[in-house]
């Protein structure tokens, strides 16, 4: 019965690992999206200044 | 006989997304002394490396001595090319003689002993043949570097910023050697950022800006040319 | 062939002209063996079992320091392009440097072995078999080490990167087979008893030399 | 672009469904192992993780060759993404392996076990691969050198496998025969989990490559805006 600890431990490791990696990718993607928005704003501002 | 020594057609090179050279077209015939000016970062060094087969272009076609350059097929062509840069390509732990001997062996030069002796005499370093060049001054090293570049009697000689680190006297010697060798039928291609140097020895001049040859001329007054160069540099900054 | 010889001679000349460098390598070997000696002086151990790993780990770490400057020197002195401009193939640069690496590492190893026998009193094994193992092991070591040195010389912190890149490949191929064979030799076996290991080491030698020959172009070129 | 995102989400969906199926198979459908007990159920995802890491390192190897042949940075990007995913799953495989080992053999690690050993060697090689990339000086040399190193590293793995077999004959031990009593239902569960992880891999690879591409473009725009 004590063996089952290893079973739980192993599955925790695997799913935590997979979950964390997927999460890391999603966070990176979200950060990049924010940066694109920011850049868009900056570029738009520059364009407006030029037009004025 | 075809007098075309170097023909570049639409040569482009980029590092990642950064385009260093854009559609360079160049034609150099036998006996030319071509000088190319350009600011730092204009792509001069990359261009001279491609023309001397050190690097390969992403696209376009380069032929040297009538042969199209491809990877792994350049050994014979390299034997016809001399290259001198601001780096000496010499080993500090070896003597002047050993350095030249090493390169003479790499280029499989016949009667190398005689040739090396003559060259050392010509550049005035014969009396220091057995000294380690780690102790040489910058000017002496540069002279030896020139001897190294001319060792195998190349027909086409590239000079990358050859005047850097030379005093006025050494610059005159270099110009003399260029003219002399040119009379014997050697072709020169050199690059520099300094408009005050090299213009008088060149038969053709060009300006490289942002990876493109934007201006080319033959025998123009230096005032007109340097005005043009300054304009281009100014435009680059904006 | 001529180019390989020329580069080999040049490397050897530079390596031995700078006497301090060779002295430092020799000193390092003494230090490594001495540190093993001290480390094992306070515990009970079976010399027969640890002799072979000690020898090869010493070879590995002292040899690595002599591999590190092979290409780095060319880059620092700015002579790399001088070689690349010459009408020779890149593989002759590789083989010339491989031969000089091989010779220098072999000398270091023979010296380390001598120091080992001084520090650890162990019955002398079949020396011919031992030397043959060392020679064929060193061929692979120099062949792979040379190519990894070419890679690491282009990296920042190249001295650290060389062992980081070399250990996972070299240790689990050549070194492990050599350790297995050498410990059998120390237990009294002869060369024909360890033919299986010898065959493996020779196979690695061939593979590593082939890798160097095929891939050096991509490391030295653009 | 729109179409590509749809494919990516589709693959992710398939991966999730297959993973749920294989969890069901692993815990409920398959019988308890006769000698190892329930703990044997680690096996399905442990093996799948190991498989995924071999696949990922294999992709790094192949795309490394493609890169050297074509000098197209696209291949380098895939090689790097695949190596990173490989490291993640290799880490999972070498942490779950000992957990299973502890239950079955009574010891966390057996140096004599070839599969553990080789997986560890692979892990070390590709950790070194990532370190190489982190220390490269330019984009071009990063791509060139890491491709060469990835190729050397991957070629040496089967050789290392072979070399260590003789080393193990030298230290003979009882080889655990886990596959010896593998039932067909267990085989199927394993097969499904391997397929599930393969889909997961494809999804992760596409995401990672997309992120790296986007990051590059943003860097470039930033430089333009800044300068």
Short mmCIF file of N, CA, C and O in Angstrom, two decimals, chain D residues 37 44 61 77 79 90 93 116-117 129 144 192 195 199 206:
data_model
loop_
_atom_site.label_atom_id
_atom_site.label_comp_id
_atom_site.label_asym_id
_atom_site.label_seq_id
_atom_site.Cartn_x
_atom_site.Cartn_y
_atom_site.Cartn_z
N UNK D 37 2.21 -4.59 -8.77
CA UNK D 37 1.07 -3.91 -8.15
C UNK D 37 0.69 -2.64 -8.88
O UNK D 37 1.09 -2.41 -10.02
N UNK D 44 2.97 4.00 -17.76
CA UNK D 44 2.37 4.51 -19.01
C UNK D 44 2.85 5.93 -19.35
O UNK D 44 3.22 6.20 -20.49
N UNK D 61 18.03 17.02 -33.89
CA UNK D 61 19.10 16.44 -34.72
C UNK D 61 18.81 16.65 -36.21
O UNK D 61 19.63 17.18 -36.96
N UNK D 77 15.22 27.60 -35.46
CA UNK D 77 14.18 27.93 -34.49
C UNK D 77 13.47 26.65 -34.02
O UNK D 77 13.22 26.46 -32.83
N UNK D 79 14.71 23.63 -34.14
CA UNK D 79 15.67 22.82 -33.39
C UNK D 79 15.72 23.25 -31.94
O UNK D 79 15.68 22.42 -31.02
N UNK D 90 12.30 15.12 -20.71
CA UNK D 90 13.38 14.26 -20.25
C UNK D 90 13.51 14.38 -18.74
O UNK D 90 13.70 13.39 -18.03
N UNK D 93 10.84 12.36 -17.24
CA UNK D 93 11.11 10.94 -17.33
C UNK D 93 12.15 10.51 -16.30
O UNK D 93 12.00 9.46 -15.66
N UNK D 116 17.70 4.10 -17.93
CA UNK D 116 17.87 5.26 -17.06
C UNK D 116 19.14 6.01 -17.42
O UNK D 116 19.16 7.22 -17.56
N UNK D 117 20.19 5.21 -17.57
CA UNK D 117 21.51 5.79 -17.80
C UNK D 117 21.54 6.61 -19.09
O UNK D 117 21.98 7.75 -19.10
N UNK D 129 23.65 21.58 -24.67
CA UNK D 129 23.21 22.23 -25.91
C UNK D 129 22.57 23.59 -25.60
O UNK D 129 22.87 24.60 -26.25
N UNK D 144 24.80 27.91 -36.11
CA UNK D 144 25.79 26.98 -36.66
C UNK D 144 26.31 26.02 -35.61
O UNK D 144 26.29 24.80 -35.80
N UNK D 192 -1.67 4.32 -26.58
CA UNK D 192 -2.51 5.52 -26.61
C UNK D 192 -1.81 6.69 -25.92
O UNK D 192 -1.81 7.81 -26.41
N UNK D 195 0.80 8.11 -28.18
CA UNK D 195 0.21 8.94 -29.25
C UNK D 195 -0.26 10.27 -28.68
O UNK D 195 -0.05 11.34 -29.26
N UNK D 199 0.97 14.13 -29.84
CA UNK D 199 0.15 15.29 -30.21
C UNK D 199 0.49 16.49 -29.32
O UNK D 199 0.58 17.62 -29.79
N UNK D 206 4.69 23.91 -32.01
CA UNK D 206 4.13 25.02 -32.79
C UNK D 206 4.06 26.28 -31.94
O UNK D 206 4.48 27.36 -32.36
#
